JSON list of C-alpha atoms in Angstrom, two decimals:
[
{"chain": "T", "resi": 1, "resn": "MET", "atom": "CA", "xyz": [-39.73, 10.86, 0.86]},
{"chain": "T", "resi": 2, "resn": "VAL", "atom": "CA", "xyz": [-42.77, 10.86, 3.10]},
{"chain": "T", "resi": 3, "resn": "LEU", "atom": "CA", "xyz": [-43.96, 13.47, 5.60]},
{"chain": "T", "resi": 4, "resn": "ALA", "atom": "CA", "xyz": [-47.09, 12.18, 7.29]},
{"chain": "T", "resi": 5, "resn": "LEU", "atom": "CA", "xyz": [-49.27, 11.66, 10.32]},
{"chain": "T", "resi": 6, "resn": "GLY", "atom": "CA", "xyz": [-51.53, 8.63, 10.57]},
{"chain": "T", "resi": 7, "resn": "ASN", "atom": "CA", "xyz": [-53.27, 6.11, 12.72]},
{"chain": "T", "resi": 8, "resn": "GLU", "atom": "CA", "xyz": [-51.86, 2.97, 11.07]},
{"chain": "T", "resi": 9, "resn": "PRO", "atom": "CA", "xyz": [-48.74, 1.10, 12.23]},
{"chain": "T", "resi": 10, "resn": "ILE", "atom": "CA", "xyz": [-45.60, 2.40, 10.55]},
{"chain": "T", "resi": 11, "resn": "ASP", "atom": "CA", "xyz": [-44.04, 0.07, 7.99]},
{"chain": "T", "resi": 12, "resn": "VAL", "atom": "CA", "xyz": [-40.39, 0.97, 8.43]},
{"chain": "T", "resi": 13, "resn": "GLY", "atom": "CA", "xyz": [-39.14, -1.10, 5.48]},
{"chain": "T", "resi": 14, "resn": "GLU", "atom": "CA", "xyz": [-41.60, 0.59, 3.18]},
{"chain": "T", "resi": 15, "resn": "LEU", "atom": "CA", "xyz": [-40.56, 3.99, 4.54]},
{"chain": "T", "resi": 16, "resn": "ILE", "atom": "CA", "xyz": [-36.88, 3.29, 3.81]},
{"chain": "T", "resi": 17, "resn": "GLU", "atom": "CA", "xyz": [-37.80, 2.21, 0.27]},
{"chain": "T", "resi": 18, "resn": "ALA", "atom": "CA", "xyz": [-39.81, 5.38, -0.20]},
{"chain": "T", "resi": 19, "resn": "THR", "atom": "CA", "xyz": [-36.95, 7.59, 1.04]},
{"chain": "T", "resi": 20, "resn": "ALA", "atom": "CA", "xyz": [-33.60, 6.32, -0.21]},
{"chain": "T", "resi": 21, "resn": "GLY", "atom": "CA", "xyz": [-32.59, 6.87, -3.83]},
{"chain": "T", "resi": 22, "resn": "PRO", "atom": "CA", "xyz": [-29.77, 5.37, -5.92]},
{"chain": "T", "resi": 23, "resn": "GLU", "atom": "CA", "xyz": [-27.54, 8.33, -5.11]},
{"chain": "T", "resi": 24, "resn": "ASP", "atom": "CA", "xyz": [-27.75, 7.68, -1.37]},
{"chain": "T", "resi": 25, "resn": "GLY", "atom": "CA", "xyz": [-24.87, 5.84, 0.29]},
{"chain": "T", "resi": 26, "resn": "GLY", "atom": "CA", "xyz": [-25.93, 6.46, 3.87]},
{"chain": "T", "resi": 27, "resn": "ILE", "atom": "CA", "xyz": [-29.39, 5.96, 5.35]},
{"chain": "T", "resi": 28, "resn": "ALA", "atom": "CA", "xyz": [-29.99, 6.77, 9.01]},
{"chain": "T", "resi": 29, "resn": "ILE", "atom": "CA", "xyz": [-33.14, 5.59, 10.74]},
{"chain": "T", "resi": 30, "resn": "PHE", "atom": "CA", "xyz": [-34.62, 6.60, 14.07]},
{"chain": "T", "resi": 31, "resn": "LEU", "atom": "CA", "xyz": [-37.59, 4.86, 15.69]},
{"chain": "T", "resi": 32, "resn": "GLY", "atom": "CA", "xyz": [-39.30, 6.29, 18.76]},
{"chain": "T", "resi": 33, "resn": "LYS", "atom": "CA", "xyz": [-41.11, 3.54, 20.61]},
{"chain": "T", "resi": 34, "resn": "VAL", "atom": "CA", "xyz": [-43.50, 3.53, 23.55]},
{"chain": "T", "resi": 35, "resn": "ARG", "atom": "CA", "xyz": [-41.59, 2.61, 26.70]},
{"chain": "T", "resi": 36, "resn": "GLN", "atom": "CA", "xyz": [-43.08, 0.43, 29.40]},
{"chain": "T", "resi": 37, "resn": "GLU", "atom": "CA", "xyz": [-42.61, 2.98, 32.16]},
{"chain": "T", "resi": 38, "resn": "THR", "atom": "CA", "xyz": [-42.14, 6.68, 32.87]},
{"chain": "T", "resi": 39, "resn": "ASN", "atom": "CA", "xyz": [-40.36, 7.76, 36.07]},
{"chain": "T", "resi": 40, "resn": "GLY", "atom": "CA", "xyz": [-40.83, 4.30, 37.55]},
{"chain": "T", "resi": 41, "resn": "ARG", "atom": "CA", "xyz": [-44.55, 4.29, 36.78]},
{"chain": "T", "resi": 42, "resn": "PRO", "atom": "CA", "xyz": [-45.80, 1.47, 34.49]},
{"chain": "T", "resi": 43, "resn": "VAL", "atom": "CA", "xyz": [-47.45, 2.71, 31.32]},
{"chain": "T", "resi": 44, "resn": "LYS", "atom": "CA", "xyz": [-50.65, 1.10, 30.04]},
{"chain": "T", "resi": 45, "resn": "ARG", "atom": "CA", "xyz": [-50.62, 3.02, 26.77]},
{"chain": "T", "resi": 46, "resn": "LEU", "atom": "CA", "xyz": [-49.89, 6.44, 25.28]},
{"chain": "T", "resi": 47, "resn": "GLU", "atom": "CA", "xyz": [-52.40, 8.53, 23.38]},
{"chain": "T", "resi": 48, "resn": "TYR", "atom": "CA", "xyz": [-51.06, 10.92, 20.75]},
{"chain": "T", "resi": 49, "resn": "GLU", "atom": "CA", "xyz": [-52.85, 13.97, 19.41]},
{"chain": "T", "resi": 50, "resn": "ALA", "atom": "CA", "xyz": [-51.74, 16.56, 16.86]},
{"chain": "T", "resi": 51, "resn": "TYR", "atom": "CA", "xyz": [-52.73, 19.80, 15.18]},
{"chain": "T", "resi": 52, "resn": "PRO", "atom": "CA", "xyz": [-52.32, 18.04, 11.85]},
{"chain": "T", "resi": 53, "resn": "SER", "atom": "CA", "xyz": [-51.96, 20.91, 9.36]},
{"chain": "T", "resi": 54, "resn": "MET", "atom": "CA", "xyz": [-49.43, 22.71, 11.52]},
{"chain": "T", "resi": 55, "resn": "ALA", "atom": "CA", "xyz": [-47.55, 19.51, 12.41]},
{"chain": "T", "resi": 56, "resn": "LEU", "atom": "CA", "xyz": [-47.11, 18.70, 8.71]},
{"chain": "T", "resi": 57, "resn": "ARG", "atom": "CA", "xyz": [-45.88, 22.24, 8.17]},
{"chain": "T", "resi": 58, "resn": "THR", "atom": "CA", "xyz": [-43.20, 21.68, 10.86]},
{"chain": "T", "resi": 59, "resn": "PHE", "atom": "CA", "xyz": [-42.16, 18.40, 9.18]},
{"chain": "T", "resi": 60, "resn": "GLN", "atom": "CA", "xyz": [-41.74, 20.30, 5.90]},
{"chain": "T", "resi": 61, "resn": "LYS", "atom": "CA", "xyz": [-39.61, 22.94, 7.63]},
{"chain": "T", "resi": 62, "resn": "ILE", "atom": "CA", "xyz": [-37.45, 20.25, 9.24]},
{"chain": "T", "resi": 63, "resn": "ALA", "atom": "CA", "xyz": [-36.91, 18.45, 5.93]},
{"chain": "T", "resi": 64, "resn": "GLN", "atom": "CA", "xyz": [-36.12, 21.73, 4.18]},
{"chain": "T", "resi": 65, "resn": "GLU", "atom": "CA", "xyz": [-33.56, 22.74, 6.81]},
{"chain": "T", "resi": 66, "resn": "ALA", "atom": "CA", "xyz": [-31.94, 19.28, 6.69]},
{"chain": "T", "resi": 67, "resn": "ARG", "atom": "CA", "xyz": [-31.50, 19.83, 2.97]},
{"chain": "T", "resi": 68, "resn": "TRP", "atom": "CA", "xyz": [-29.54, 23.04, 3.25]},
{"chain": "T", "resi": 69, "resn": "ARG", "atom": "CA", "xyz": [-27.65, 22.19, 6.43]},
{"chain": "T", "resi": 70, "resn": "TRP", "atom": "CA", "xyz": [-26.45, 18.67, 5.56]},
{"chain": "T", "resi": 71, "resn": "GLY", "atom": "CA", "xyz": [-27.33, 18.19, 1.91]},
{"chain": "T", "resi": 72, "resn": "VAL", "atom": "CA", "xyz": [-29.87, 15.55, 2.93]},
{"chain": "T", "resi": 73, "resn": "GLU", "atom": "CA", "xyz": [-32.22, 15.66, -0.04]},
{"chain": "T", "resi": 74, "resn": "ARG", "atom": "CA", "xyz": [-34.59, 13.03, 1.25]},
{"chain": "T", "resi": 75, "resn": "LEU", "atom": "CA", "xyz": [-35.82, 13.04, 4.84]},
{"chain": "T", "resi": 76, "resn": "SER", "atom": "CA", "xyz": [-38.99, 11.22, 5.85]},
{"chain": "T", "resi": 77, "resn": "ILE", "atom": "CA", "xyz": [-40.98, 11.73, 9.02]},
{"chain": "T", "resi": 78, "resn": "VAL", "atom": "CA", "xyz": [-44.00, 9.65, 9.96]},
{"chain": "T", "resi": 79, "resn": "HIS", "atom": "CA", "xyz": [-45.73, 10.17, 13.32]},
{"chain": "T", "resi": 80, "resn": "ARG", "atom": "CA", "xyz": [-48.54, 7.97, 14.55]},
{"chain": "T", "resi": 81, "resn": "LEU", "atom": "CA", "xyz": [-51.59, 9.37, 16.28]},
{"chain": "T", "resi": 82, "resn": "GLY", "atom": "CA", "xyz": [-54.16, 7.81, 18.59]},
{"chain": "T", "resi": 83, "resn": "PRO", "atom": "CA", "xyz": [-53.62, 5.10, 21.20]},
{"chain": "T", "resi": 84, "resn": "LEU", "atom": "CA", "xyz": [-50.34, 3.18, 21.16]},
{"chain": "T", "resi": 85, "resn": "ARG", "atom": "CA", "xyz": [-49.34, 0.20, 23.27]},
{"chain": "T", "resi": 86, "resn": "VAL", "atom": "CA", "xyz": [-45.92, -0.39, 24.86]},
{"chain": "T", "resi": 87, "resn": "GLY", "atom": "CA", "xyz": [-43.45, -1.39, 22.17]},
{"chain": "T", "resi": 88, "resn": "GLU", "atom": "CA", "xyz": [-45.24, 0.24, 19.27]},
{"chain": "T", "resi": 89, "resn": "VAL", "atom": "CA", "xyz": [-43.42, 2.74, 17.09]},
{"chain": "T", "resi": 90, "resn": "ALA", "atom": "CA", "xyz": [-44.76, 6.25, 17.58]},
{"chain": "T", "resi": 91, "resn": "VAL", "atom": "CA", "xyz": [-42.42, 8.11, 15.23]},
{"chain": "T", "resi": 92, "resn": "SER", "atom": "CA", "xyz": [-40.02, 7.22, 12.48]},
{"chain": "T", "resi": 93, "resn": "VAL", "atom": "CA", "xyz": [-37.35, 9.40, 10.84]},
{"chain": "T", "resi": 94, "resn": "VAL", "atom": "CA", "xyz": [-35.41, 8.22, 7.79]},
{"chain": "T", "resi": 95, "resn": "ALA", "atom": "CA", "xyz": [-32.60, 10.44, 6.47]},
{"chain": "T", "resi": 96, "resn": "ALA", "atom": "CA", "xyz": [-30.89, 9.54, 3.20]},
{"chain": "T", "resi": 97, "resn": "ALA", "atom": "CA", "xyz": [-27.74, 11.22, 1.91]},
{"chain": "T", "resi": 98, "resn": "PRO", "atom": "CA", "xyz": [-24.82, 10.37, -0.37]},
{"chain": "T", "resi": 99, "resn": "HIS", "atom": "CA", "xyz": [-22.57, 9.91, 2.68]},
{"chain": "T", "resi": 100, "resn": "ARG", "atom": "CA", "xyz": [-23.15, 8.72, 6.21]},
{"chain": "T", "resi": 101, "resn": "ALA", "atom": "CA", "xyz": [-22.14, 11.84, 8.16]},
{"chain": "T", "resi": 102, "resn": "GLY", "atom": "CA", "xyz": [-24.94, 14.00, 6.80]},
{"chain": "T", "resi": 103, "resn": "ALA", "atom": "CA", "xyz": [-27.54, 11.26, 7.19]},
{"chain": "T", "resi": 104, "resn": "LEU", "atom": "CA", "xyz": [-26.64, 10.54, 10.81]},
{"chain": "T", "resi": 105, "resn": "GLU", "atom": "CA", "xyz": [-26.48, 14.17, 11.88]},
{"chain": "T", "resi": 106, "resn": "ALA", "atom": "CA", "xyz": [-29.68, 15.14, 10.09]},
{"chain": "T", "resi": 107, "resn": "CYS", "atom": "CA", "xyz": [-31.56, 12.17, 11.54]},
{"chain": "T", "resi": 108, "resn": "ARG", "atom": "CA", "xyz": [-30.58, 13.06, 15.09]},
{"chain": "T", "resi": 109, "resn": "TRP", "atom": "CA", "xyz": [-31.33, 16.73, 14.61]},
{"chain": "T", "resi": 110, "resn": "ALA", "atom": "CA", "xyz": [-34.69, 15.97, 12.99]},
{"chain": "T", "resi": 111, "resn": "ILE", "atom": "CA", "xyz": [-36.05, 13.94, 15.89]},
{"chain": "T", "resi": 112, "resn": "ASP", "atom": "CA", "xyz": [-34.88, 16.61, 18.32]},
{"chain": "T", "resi": 113, "resn": "GLN", "atom": "CA", "xyz": [-36.71, 19.21, 16.23]},
{"chain": "T", "resi": 114, "resn": "ILE", "atom": "CA", "xyz": [-39.90, 17.15, 16.04]},
{"chain": "T", "resi": 115, "resn": "LYS", "atom": "CA", "xyz": [-39.90, 16.92, 19.82]},
{"chain": "T", "resi": 116, "resn": "THR", "atom": "CA", "xyz": [-39.40, 20.69, 20.13]},
{"chain": "T", "resi": 117, "resn": "ILE", "atom": "CA", "xyz": [-41.46, 22.43, 17.45]},
{"chain": "T", "resi": 118, "resn": "SER", "atom": "CA", "xyz": [-44.17, 20.04, 16.26]},
{"chain": "T", "resi": 119, "resn": "PRO", "atom": "CA", "xyz": [-47.69, 20.56, 17.70]},
{"chain": "T", "resi": 120, "resn": "ILE", "atom": "CA", "xyz": [-48.06, 16.97, 18.84]},
{"chain": "T", "resi": 121, "resn": "TRP", "atom": "CA", "xyz": [-48.95, 15.87, 22.35]},
{"chain": "T", "resi": 122, "resn": "LYS", "atom": "CA", "xyz": [-48.90, 12.59, 24.22]},
{"chain": "T", "resi": 123, "resn": "LYS", "atom": "CA", "xyz": [-51.04, 11.55, 27.13]},
{"chain": "T", "resi": 124, "resn": "GLU", "atom": "CA", "xyz": [-49.70, 8.82, 29.33]},
{"chain": "T", "resi": 125, "resn": "ILE", "atom": "CA", "xyz": [-52.30, 6.37, 30.58]},
{"chain": "T", "resi": 126, "resn": "PHE", "atom": "CA", "xyz": [-51.26, 4.49, 33.71]},
{"chain": "T", "resi": 127, "resn": "GLU", "atom": "CA", "xyz": [-53.14, 2.43, 36.28]},
{"chain": "T", "resi": 128, "resn": "GLN", "atom": "CA", "xyz": [-54.48, 5.33, 38.32]},
{"chain": "T", "resi": 129, "resn": "GLY", "atom": "CA", "xyz": [-55.40, 7.60, 35.44]},
{"chain": "T", "resi": 130, "resn": "GLY", "atom": "CA", "xyz": [-53.93, 9.73, 32.66]},
{"chain": "T", "resi": 131, "resn": "GLU", "atom": "CA", "xyz": [-51.61, 12.69, 32.36]},
{"chain": "T", "resi": 132, "resn": "TRP", "atom": "CA", "xyz": [-50.62, 14.95, 29.47]},
{"chain": "T", "resi": 133, "resn": "ILE", "atom": "CA", "xyz": [-46.85, 14.99, 29.19]},
{"chain": "T", "resi": 134, "resn": "GLN", "atom": "CA", "xyz": [-45.30, 18.45, 29.04]},
{"chain": "T", "resi": 135, "resn": "CYS", "atom": "CA", "xyz": [-41.92, 19.32, 27.65]},
{"chain": "T", "resi": 136, "resn": "THR", "atom": "CA", "xyz": [-40.41, 22.74, 28.07]},
{"chain": "T", "resi": 137, "resn": "HIS", "atom": "CA", "xyz": [-41.42, 25.49, 25.66]},
{"chain": "T", "resi": 138, "resn": "GLU", "atom": "CA", "xyz": [-38.74, 28.00, 26.50]},
{"chain": "T", "resi": 139, "resn": "GLY", "atom": "CA", "xyz": [-36.39, 29.46, 23.96]},
{"chain": "T", "resi": 140, "resn": "VAL", "atom": "CA", "xyz": [-36.51, 26.90, 21.23]},
{"chain": "T", "resi": 141, "resn": "LEU", "atom": "CA", "xyz": [-40.09, 27.55, 20.19]},
{"chain": "T", "resi": 142, "resn": "GLU", "atom": "CA", "xyz": [-39.24, 31.22, 19.80]},
{"chain": "T", "resi": 143, "resn": "ALA", "atom": "CA", "xyz": [-36.64, 30.21, 17.25]},
{"chain": "T", "resi": 144, "resn": "ALA", "atom": "CA", "xyz": [-39.14, 27.99, 15.47]},
{"chain": "T", "resi": 145, "resn": "GLY", "atom": "CA", "xyz": [-41.65, 30.83, 15.30]},
{"chain": "T", "resi": 146, "resn": "GLY", "atom": "CA", "xyz": [-39.32, 32.91, 13.19]},
{"chain": "T", "resi": 147, "resn": "PHE", "atom": "CA", "xyz": [-38.45, 30.17, 10.73]},
{"chain": "A", "resi": 1, "resn": "MET", "atom": "CA", "xyz": [-65.22, 40.36, 16.23]},
{"chain": "A", "resi": 2, "resn": "ARG", "atom": "CA", "xyz": [-65.84, 36.71, 17.00]},
{"chain": "A", "resi": 3, "resn": "VAL", "atom": "CA", "xyz": [-62.76, 34.55, 16.84]},
{"chain": "A", "resi": 4, "resn": "THR", "atom": "CA", "xyz": [-62.60, 30.74, 16.91]},
{"chain": "A", "resi": 5, "resn": "VAL", "atom": "CA", "xyz": [-59.72, 29.26, 18.89]},
{"chain": "A", "resi": 6, "resn": "LYS", "atom": "CA", "xyz": [-58.79, 25.65, 18.14]},
{"chain": "A", "resi": 7, "resn": "LEU", "atom": "CA", "xyz": [-57.95, 23.69, 21.28]},
{"chain": "A", "resi": 8, "resn": "PHE", "atom": "CA", "xyz": [-55.76, 20.61, 21.71]},
{"chain": "A", "resi": 9, "resn": "ALA", "atom": "CA", "xyz": [-54.66, 18.09, 24.32]},
{"chain": "A", "resi": 10, "resn": "SER", "atom": "CA", "xyz": [-54.90, 19.34, 27.91]},
{"chain": "A", "resi": 11, "resn": "ALA", "atom": "CA", "xyz": [-56.62, 22.57, 26.86]},
{"chain": "A", "resi": 12, "resn": "ARG", "atom": "CA", "xyz": [-59.19, 20.64, 24.82]},
{"chain": "A", "resi": 13, "resn": "GLU", "atom": "CA", "xyz": [-59.92, 18.44, 27.83]},
{"chain": "A", "resi": 14, "resn": "LYS", "atom": "CA", "xyz": [-60.21, 21.36, 30.24]},
{"chain": "A", "resi": 15, "resn": "ALA", "atom": "CA", "xyz": [-62.60, 23.23, 27.95]},
{"chain": "A", "resi": 16, "resn": "GLN", "atom": "CA", "xyz": [-64.38, 20.00, 26.94]},
{"chain": "A", "resi": 17, "resn": "ALA", "atom": "CA", "xyz": [-64.39, 21.25, 23.37]},
{"chain": "A", "resi": 18, "resn": "ASN", "atom": "CA", "xyz": [-62.00, 21.22, 20.43]},
{"chain": "A", "resi": 19, "resn": "ALA", "atom": "CA", "xyz": [-62.68, 24.88, 19.73]},
{"chain": "A", "resi": 20, "resn": "ILE", "atom": "CA", "xyz": [-64.22, 27.87, 21.45]},
{"chain": "A", "resi": 21, "resn": "GLU", "atom": "CA", "xyz": [-65.59, 31.18, 20.22]},
{"chain": "A", "resi": 22, "resn": "VAL", "atom": "CA", "xyz": [-64.28, 34.31, 21.88]},
{"chain": "A", "resi": 23, "resn": "THR", "atom": "CA", "xyz": [-65.36, 37.90, 21.31]},
{"chain": "A", "resi": 24, "resn": "VAL", "atom": "CA", "xyz": [-62.67, 40.59, 21.09]},
{"chain": "A", "resi": 25, "resn": "SER", "atom": "CA", "xyz": [-62.43, 44.10, 19.72]},
{"chain": "A", "resi": 26, "resn": "GLU", "atom": "CA", "xyz": [-61.46, 44.80, 16.11]},
{"chain": "A", "resi": 27, "resn": "GLU", "atom": "CA", "xyz": [-58.00, 45.97, 17.24]},
{"chain": "A", "resi": 28, "resn": "ALA", "atom": "CA", "xyz": [-57.37, 43.03, 19.55]},
{"chain": "A", "resi": 29, "resn": "THR", "atom": "CA", "xyz": [-53.98, 41.39, 19.91]},
{"chain": "A", "resi": 30, "resn": "LEU", "atom": "CA", "xyz": [-53.29, 37.81, 20.91]},
{"chain": "A", "resi": 31, "resn": "GLN", "atom": "CA", "xyz": [-52.64, 39.07, 24.42]},
{"chain": "A", "resi": 32, "resn": "ASP", "atom": "CA", "xyz": [-56.17, 40.48, 24.47]},
{"chain": "A", "resi": 33, "resn": "LEU", "atom": "CA", "xyz": [-57.46, 37.19, 23.13]},
{"chain": "A", "resi": 34, "resn": "LEU", "atom": "CA", "xyz": [-55.72, 35.33, 25.93]},
{"chain": "A", "resi": 35, "resn": "THR", "atom": "CA", "xyz": [-57.45, 37.48, 28.52]},
{"chain": "A", "resi": 36, "resn": "ALA", "atom": "CA", "xyz": [-60.82, 37.13, 26.81]},
{"chain": "A", "resi": 37, "resn": "MET", "atom": "CA", "xyz": [-60.39, 33.38, 26.43]},
{"chain": "A", "resi": 38, "resn": "GLY", "atom": "CA", "xyz": [-59.75, 33.01, 30.16]},
{"chain": "A", "resi": 39, "resn": "GLU", "atom": "CA", "xyz": [-62.88, 35.01, 30.92]},
{"chain": "A", "resi": 40, "resn": "THR", "atom": "CA", "xyz": [-65.02, 33.09, 28.44]},
{"chain": "A", "resi": 41, "resn": "CYS", "atom": "CA", "xyz": [-63.74, 29.74, 29.63]},
{"chain": "A", "resi": 42, "resn": "PRO", "atom": "CA", "xyz": [-62.26, 29.87, 33.15]},
{"chain": "A", "resi": 43, "resn": "PRO", "atom": "CA", "xyz": [-60.70, 26.38, 33.01]},
{"chain": "A", "resi": 44, "resn": "LEU", "atom": "CA", "xyz": [-58.39, 27.79, 30.32]},
{"chain": "A", "resi": 45, "resn": "LYS", "atom": "CA", "xyz": [-57.19, 30.67, 32.45]},
{"chain": "A", "resi": 46, "resn": "SER", "atom": "CA", "xyz": [-53.42, 30.80, 33.14]},
{"chain": "A", "resi": 47, "resn": "LEU", "atom": "CA", "xyz": [-52.61, 27.61, 31.28]},
{"chain": "A", "resi": 48, "resn": "PRO", "atom": "CA", "xyz": [-49.09, 27.40, 29.85]},
{"chain": "A", "resi": 49, "resn": "GLY", "atom": "CA", "xyz": [-48.95, 27.53, 26.08]},
{"chain": "A", "resi": 50, "resn": "ARG", "atom": "CA", "xyz": [-48.35, 29.55, 22.93]},
{"chain": "A", "resi": 51, "resn": "TRP", "atom": "CA", "xyz": [-50.48, 31.02, 20.17]},
{"chain": "A", "resi": 52, "resn": "ALA", "atom": "CA", "xyz": [-50.36, 29.71, 16.62]},
{"chain": "A", "resi": 53, "resn": "VAL", "atom": "CA", "xyz": [-51.83, 31.85, 13.84]},
{"chain": "A", "resi": 54, "resn": "ASN", "atom": "CA", "xyz": [-52.21, 30.43, 10.33]},
{"chain": "A", "resi": 55, "resn": "LEU", "atom": "CA", "xyz": [-50.05, 27.43, 11.22]},
{"chain": "A", "resi": 56, "resn": "ASN", "atom": "CA", "xyz": [-47.11, 29.45, 12.63]},
{"chain": "A", "resi": 57, "resn": "LEU", "atom": "CA", "xyz": [-46.21, 30.32, 16.19]},
{"chain": "A", "resi": 58, "resn": "ALA", "atom": "CA", "xyz": [-47.09, 33.93, 16.91]},
{"chain": "A", "resi": 59, "resn": "VAL", "atom": "CA", "xyz": [-46.10, 36.63, 19.38]},
{"chain": "A", "resi": 60, "resn": "SER", "atom": "CA", "xyz": [-48.61, 38.04, 21.82]},
{"chain": "A", "resi": 61, "resn": "ASN", "atom": "CA", "xyz": [-48.55, 41.62, 20.56]},
{"chain": "A", "resi": 62, "resn": "GLN", "atom": "CA", "xyz": [-49.65, 40.46, 17.10]},
{"chain": "A", "resi": 63, "resn": "ARG", "atom": "CA", "xyz": [-53.02, 41.82, 15.86]},
{"chain": "A", "resi": 64, "resn": "ILE", "atom": "CA", "xyz": [-55.75, 39.38, 14.99]},
{"chain": "A", "resi": 65, "resn": "HIS", "atom": "CA", "xyz": [-57.59, 39.42, 11.67]},
{"chain": "A", "resi": 66, "resn": "PRO", "atom": "CA", "xyz": [-61.07, 37.98, 11.12]},
{"chain": "A", "resi": 67, "resn": "ASP", "atom": "CA", "xyz": [-59.96, 35.20, 8.80]},
{"chain": "A", "resi": 68, "resn": "ASP", "atom": "CA", "xyz": [-56.95, 34.07, 10.85]},
{"chain": "A", "resi": 69, "resn": "GLU", "atom": "CA", "xyz": [-56.83, 30.43, 11.88]},
{"chain": "A", "resi": 70, "resn": "ILE", "atom": "CA", "xyz": [-55.94, 30.60, 15.56]},
{"chain": "A", "resi": 71, "resn": "ALA", "atom": "CA", "xyz": [-54.95, 27.76, 17.87]},
{"chain": "A", "resi": 72, "resn": "TRP", "atom": "CA", "xyz": [-53.80, 27.51, 21.48]},
{"chain": "A", "resi": 73, "resn": "ILE", "atom": "CA", "xyz": [-50.71, 25.30, 21.65]},
{"chain": "A", "resi": 74, "resn": "PRO", "atom": "CA", "xyz": [-50.02, 23.70, 25.07]},
{"chain": "A", "resi": 75, "resn": "PRO", "atom": "CA", "xyz": [-46.41, 22.59, 25.79]},
{"chain": "A", "resi": 76, "resn": "VAL", "atom": "CA", "xyz": [-45.67, 19.94, 23.19]},
{"chain": "A", "resi": 77, "resn": "SER", "atom": "CA", "xyz": [-44.64, 16.34, 23.79]},
{"chain": "A", "resi": 78, "resn": "GLY", "atom": "CA", "xyz": [-44.46, 14.61, 20.43]},
{"chain": "A", "resi": 79, "resn": "GLY", "atom": "CA", "xyz": [-41.87, 12.11, 19.31]}
]
């Protein structure tokens, strides 16, 4: 399994290979891609930034929790940083488990967690300028702080 | 004591720096640091965000130690 941040395009096939083992019967994959518009406004590109050491720590926490909640022994998270064009993959989650239920649930939960607790930010660049996207902090980050 | 605060995203842009040095008392808490940071760098005053100390989110009444790694975390938007 792989927990990483990087500037290079994500090779999803390679990530699946690196995650799933012979004991895994179910592999769930999530890809987060750059959409062409936000709130009706066309996007030129997104720019991602992270606090790398802390972001990797949150990926480790997510993988660890997936292990004891769903028995998912192998969960990979790769998040790209830097400028991304429309259609590029910004984040990939691969969850591998003996059976499909755990893999699917863990995969969904993991991407929700990444979007809530990981110190990663995206700036949307559109025709007239750029804007840092904000998602709500309330409640959920408190829970993450005690983990 | 002099404390270095790592800055990211919108905070980094507002301060035009990826870190700033702030002076606080030896007994300072993160709440004190927040006040001092706003005074040292007015563009950072009253910005939404949370403190992270040594790679974990922290609460504002927490005391600061000289070798803590401290970062100001604006509302996140990864994924």
